[in-house]
Coordinates of C-alpha atoms in Angstrom, one line a residue:
V91 CA 35.4 -8.0 132.5
Y92 CA 35.6 -9.9 135.8
K93 CA 36.7 -13.5 136.3
I94 CA 35.1 -15.2 139.3
E95 CA 36.6 -18.3 140.8
T96 CA 35.0 -20.5 143.4
D97 CA 36.3 -23.5 145.4
E98 CA 33.1 -25.4 144.7
D99 CA 30.5 -25.2 141.9
M100 CA 27.9 -22.6 142.5
I101 CA 24.2 -23.0 141.8
V102 CA 25.0 -22.5 138.0
K103 CA 27.4 -25.5 138.2
A104 CA 30.5 -23.6 137.1
S105 CA 33.6 -23.1 139.1
E106 CA 34.8 -20.3 136.8
L107 CA 32.7 -17.5 135.5
I108 CA 33.2 -14.4 133.4
V109 CA 31.0 -11.4 134.2
R110 CA 31.0 -8.7 131.6
T111 CA 29.5 -5.3 132.2
S112 CA 30.0 -2.2 130.1
L113 CA 30.4 1.5 129.9
E114 CA 27.7 3.3 127.8
V115 CA 29.8 3.0 124.6
S116 CA 29.7 -0.8 124.8
D117 CA 26.1 -1.4 125.8
D118 CA 25.0 -2.7 122.4
R119 CA 27.9 -5.1 122.2
I120 CA 27.1 -6.8 125.5
G121 CA 23.5 -7.3 124.5
S122 CA 24.6 -8.5 121.1
E123 CA 26.9 -11.1 122.6
S124 CA 24.1 -12.4 124.8
K125 CA 21.9 -13.0 121.8
V126 CA 24.7 -14.6 119.8
L127 CA 25.5 -17.1 122.6
D128 CA 21.8 -18.1 122.4
V129 CA 22.1 -18.7 118.6
L130 CA 25.3 -20.8 119.1
A131 CA 23.6 -22.9 121.8
E132 CA 20.6 -23.4 119.6
E133 CA 22.8 -24.5 116.7
G134 CA 24.8 -26.9 118.9
I135 CA 28.1 -25.1 118.6
D136 CA 30.3 -26.2 121.5
R137 CA 33.7 -25.0 122.8
V138 CA 32.2 -21.5 123.3
P139 CA 31.1 -19.8 126.5
R140 CA 27.7 -20.8 127.9
K141 CA 25.5 -17.9 128.8
I142 CA 24.3 -18.0 132.4
Y143 CA 22.6 -14.7 132.9
F144 CA 21.9 -11.4 131.1
E145 CA 20.1 -8.3 132.2
D146 CA 19.9 -4.8 130.8
S147 CA 18.0 -2.9 133.5
E148 CA 17.7 0.5 135.1
F149 CA 18.2 -1.2 138.5
L150 CA 21.6 -2.5 137.5
G151 CA 22.5 0.7 135.7
Q152 CA 24.2 -1.1 132.8
P153 CA 24.1 -4.4 131.0
V154 CA 25.5 -7.4 132.8
L155 CA 26.3 -10.7 131.1
A156 CA 27.5 -13.8 133.0
Q157 CA 29.0 -16.7 131.1
T158 CA 31.3 -19.7 131.7
F159 CA 35.0 -19.2 131.5
I160 CA 36.4 -21.3 128.7
G161 CA 40.0 -22.4 127.7
D162 CA 43.0 -21.9 130.0
Q163 CA 45.4 -20.2 127.7
D164 CA 45.4 -17.6 124.9
I165 CA 46.9 -18.9 121.7
E166 CA 47.7 -17.6 118.2
I167 CA 47.4 -19.7 115.0
G168 CA 51.2 -19.5 114.5
D169 CA 51.7 -21.2 117.8
M170 CA 49.2 -24.0 117.3
N171 CA 50.3 -27.6 116.6
H172 CA 48.7 -29.5 113.8
E173 CA 46.0 -31.0 116.0
Q174 CA 45.0 -27.6 117.3
K175 CA 44.9 -26.1 113.8
D176 CA 42.7 -28.9 112.7
N177 CA 40.5 -28.4 115.7
F178 CA 40.2 -24.7 115.0
A179 CA 39.6 -25.2 111.3
E180 CA 36.7 -27.6 112.1
M181 CA 35.2 -25.1 114.6
L182 CA 35.3 -22.3 112.1
A183 CA 33.8 -24.5 109.4
N184 CA 30.9 -25.5 111.7
L185 CA 30.3 -21.8 112.5
H186 CA 30.4 -20.9 108.8
S187 CA 27.9 -23.5 108.0
I188 CA 25.1 -21.8 110.0
S189 CA 22.6 -20.0 107.9
P190 CA 21.3 -16.6 109.0
E191 CA 17.9 -18.1 110.1
S192 CA 18.6 -18.4 113.8
F193 CA 20.4 -15.0 113.8
N194 CA 17.4 -13.4 112.2
E195 CA 15.0 -14.8 114.8
A196 CA 17.2 -13.7 117.7
F197 CA 17.9 -10.2 116.3
D198 CA 14.6 -9.6 114.5
E199 CA 16.5 -9.0 111.2
D200 CA 16.1 -10.4 107.7
E201 CA 19.5 -11.3 106.4
P202 CA 19.6 -13.4 103.2
E203 CA 21.4 -16.7 102.7
K204 CA 23.4 -15.4 99.7
V205 CA 24.3 -11.9 98.6
S206 CA 25.8 -10.1 95.6
M207 CA 29.2 -8.6 95.7
E208 CA 27.5 -5.1 95.7
Y209 CA 25.5 -6.1 98.8
E210 CA 28.7 -7.2 100.6
L211 CA 30.9 -4.3 99.5
E212 CA 28.5 -1.3 99.8
G213 CA 28.9 -0.7 103.5
N214 CA 32.4 -2.3 103.8
F215 CA 33.9 0.1 101.2
E216 CA 32.6 3.0 103.3
K217 CA 33.9 1.3 106.5
Y218 CA 37.4 0.2 105.2
S219 CA 38.2 2.8 102.6
R220 CA 36.2 6.0 102.2
E221 CA 35.5 7.0 105.8
P222 CA 39.1 6.2 107.0
F223 CA 40.5 8.2 104.1
E224 CA 38.2 11.2 104.8
E225 CA 39.2 11.1 108.5
Y226 CA 42.9 11.1 107.4
V227 CA 42.4 14.1 105.1
E228 CA 40.9 16.1 107.9
K229 CA 43.8 15.3 110.3
V230 CA 46.8 16.2 108.0
D231 CA 48.1 19.6 106.8
K232 CA 49.2 18.0 103.5
V233 CA 47.8 14.8 102.1
D234 CA 50.5 12.2 101.1
E235 CA 50.1 11.7 97.4
R236 CA 50.9 8.0 97.7
V237 CA 47.9 7.6 100.0
K238 CA 45.7 9.7 97.7
S239 CA 46.8 7.5 94.7
L240 CA 46.0 4.3 96.6
F241 CA 42.5 5.6 97.5
E242 CA 41.8 6.3 93.9
K243 CA 42.8 2.7 93.1
Q244 CA 40.5 1.5 95.9
K245 CA 37.6 3.4 94.3
R246 CA 38.2 1.8 90.9
L247 CA 38.5 -1.6 92.5
F248 CA 35.2 -1.1 94.3
D249 CA 33.4 -0.1 91.0
E250 CA 34.9 -3.1 89.3
M251 CA 33.9 -5.6 92.0
I252 CA 30.3 -4.5 92.5
E253 CA 29.8 -5.3 88.8
S254 CA 30.9 -8.9 89.4
E255 CA 28.2 -11.5 88.5
G256 CA 27.7 -14.2 91.1
F257 CA 26.6 -14.7 94.7
L258 CA 28.5 -15.1 98.0
P259 CA 27.3 -17.4 100.7
W260 CA 26.0 -15.5 103.7
R261 CA 26.7 -17.4 106.9
M262 CA 27.4 -16.8 110.6
T263 CA 30.9 -15.4 111.2
H264 CA 32.7 -14.6 114.4
G265 CA 33.7 -11.0 113.5
D266 CA 37.2 -11.0 115.0
P267 CA 38.7 -14.6 115.0
S268 CA 42.3 -13.4 115.1
N269 CA 42.6 -12.4 118.8
N270 CA 39.9 -14.4 120.5
V271 CA 41.1 -18.0 120.6
R272 CA 41.9 -20.1 123.6
A273 CA 43.3 -23.6 124.1
S274 CA 43.3 -26.4 126.6
K275 CA 45.8 -28.9 125.4
D276 CA 44.7 -29.7 121.7
E277 CA 41.2 -28.4 122.1
I278 CA 40.4 -25.0 120.8
F279 CA 37.8 -22.5 122.1
M280 CA 36.5 -19.2 120.9
I281 CA 35.5 -16.2 123.1
D282 CA 34.2 -12.6 122.7
W283 CA 31.2 -13.0 120.3
E284 CA 29.9 -9.5 120.4
L285 CA 30.8 -8.8 116.8
S286 CA 29.4 -12.0 115.4
R287 CA 26.8 -11.8 112.6
P288 CA 26.2 -13.1 109.1
G289 CA 28.9 -12.4 106.6
V290 CA 31.1 -14.0 104.0
P291 CA 33.1 -16.9 105.5
R292 CA 35.9 -16.8 103.0
F293 CA 36.4 -13.1 103.6
E294 CA 36.6 -13.7 107.4
L295 CA 39.4 -16.1 106.7
V296 CA 41.2 -13.5 104.7
Y297 CA 40.9 -11.1 107.7
M298 CA 42.2 -13.8 110.1
F299 CA 45.1 -14.7 107.8
R300 CA 46.1 -11.1 107.5
H301 CA 45.9 -10.2 111.1
N302 CA 47.9 -13.3 112.1
N303 CA 50.6 -12.4 109.7
M304 CA 50.3 -15.7 107.9
D305 CA 52.3 -16.2 104.8
E306 CA 51.0 -18.0 101.7
E307 CA 52.2 -21.4 102.8
A308 CA 50.5 -21.1 106.2
R309 CA 47.3 -19.9 104.6
E310 CA 47.2 -22.8 102.2
E311 CA 47.8 -25.2 105.1
F312 CA 44.9 -23.8 107.1
L313 CA 42.6 -23.7 104.0
E314 CA 43.4 -27.4 103.3
L315 CA 42.3 -28.3 106.9
Y316 CA 39.2 -26.1 106.7
R317 CA 38.1 -27.6 103.4
Q318 CA 38.0 -31.0 105.0
Y319 CA 34.9 -29.8 106.9
R320 CA 33.4 -27.2 104.6
S321 CA 34.0 -26.3 101.0
T322 CA 34.8 -22.6 100.2
S323 CA 32.9 -20.7 97.5
D324 CA 34.7 -20.6 94.2
F325 CA 33.4 -17.1 93.6
A326 CA 34.6 -15.9 97.0
D327 CA 37.9 -17.6 96.4
R328 CA 38.4 -15.6 93.2
K329 CA 37.6 -12.4 95.0
A330 CA 39.6 -13.0 98.2
E331 CA 42.9 -11.3 97.0
K332 CA 41.0 -8.2 96.0
W333 CA 39.0 -8.2 99.2
E334 CA 42.3 -8.2 101.1
K335 CA 43.3 -4.9 99.4
F336 CA 40.4 -3.2 101.2
L337 CA 41.6 -4.5 104.6
A338 CA 45.2 -3.5 103.7
F339 CA 44.1 0.0 102.9
N340 CA 42.3 0.3 106.2
D341 CA 45.4 -1.0 108.1
M342 CA 47.6 1.6 106.3
I343 CA 45.3 4.5 106.8
W344 CA 44.9 3.6 110.5
A345 CA 48.6 3.9 110.9
A346 CA 48.6 7.2 108.9
K347 CA 46.0 8.7 111.2
R348 CA 47.7 7.4 114.3
K349 CA 51.0 8.9 113.2
E350 CA 49.4 12.3 112.9
R351 CA 47.8 12.0 116.3
V352 CA 51.0 11.3 118.1
K353 CA 53.4 13.4 116.0
D354 CA 54.2 15.7 119.0
M355 CA 55.4 12.6 121.0
D356 CA 58.8 11.8 119.4
E357 CA 59.0 8.1 120.4
D358 CA 55.5 7.2 119.4
A359 CA 55.6 9.3 116.2
K360 CA 58.7 7.3 115.1
K361 CA 57.0 4.0 115.9
Y362 CA 53.8 4.8 113.8
E363 CA 55.9 6.4 111.1
K364 CA 57.6 3.1 110.6
M365 CA 54.3 1.2 110.8
F366 CA 52.8 3.6 108.2
E367 CA 55.6 3.2 105.7
K368 CA 55.7 -0.6 106.1
R369 CA 51.9 -0.9 105.5
L370 CA 52.0 1.6 102.6
N371 CA 54.8 -0.3 100.9
E372 CA 53.0 -3.5 101.4
L373 CA 49.8 -2.2 99.8
E374 CA 51.8 -0.7 96.9
E375 CA 53.3 -4.2 96.3
M376 CA 49.9 -5.7 96.3
W377 CA 48.9 -3.4 93.5
D378 CA 52.0 -4.0 91.4

């Protein structure tokens, strides 16, 4: 990622640009972000980067995406004042109101406007529970029985939830709203759209709350602001707490794998041991 500053506006009428290029591992993400920025522009979503140029060519050797620089400071939700939180809530609500139609056209896909719990969980259970657990088992000499017990609970929860009757709204989501927020005074901007695609808005909020370490009071405050601009699904609201268990398990098993990877490095091993125990205890409390 390169930031380009100029004394005067260039031909693209922007004095600050971000140029993103990629190693082979990230090629798809650069191209995806380019398409998502087109979708956001078509839907009239502002306070996001404006795409200037994208090319994925043999001549350049790798994808290149040029876009406007936006927001002059990184900010976390916990550091926002009331006006900034309201501004951010409105922005997310606007994003979460976009049906998959524009996305489908840009990506040549056929995502529906509403999905069953089975549709939402099928791949996510593999992503957040089964695959991380199997990777953990391969890394350790002896499986921690507490981890094994929690995985069995995750499997039972998955079986229970996919039997749920009802449908979830399927709308555009950011994909990682926790770490990609910028501010200029009270105005909030969002960057890094390479993971954006249709999903369940209420579950994205759960992810954001969790990864910003927001307590119950802070979550309710933000939801109240958000619901001024967009109603949440009653069905998704009822499933939000259970959905968080999948995320919490993934966080815990990540720390468990990391602990094993660095166990020969005393300082790092102690750091991740503490992280693992903290996350494991938290998940056990969620199940009590």
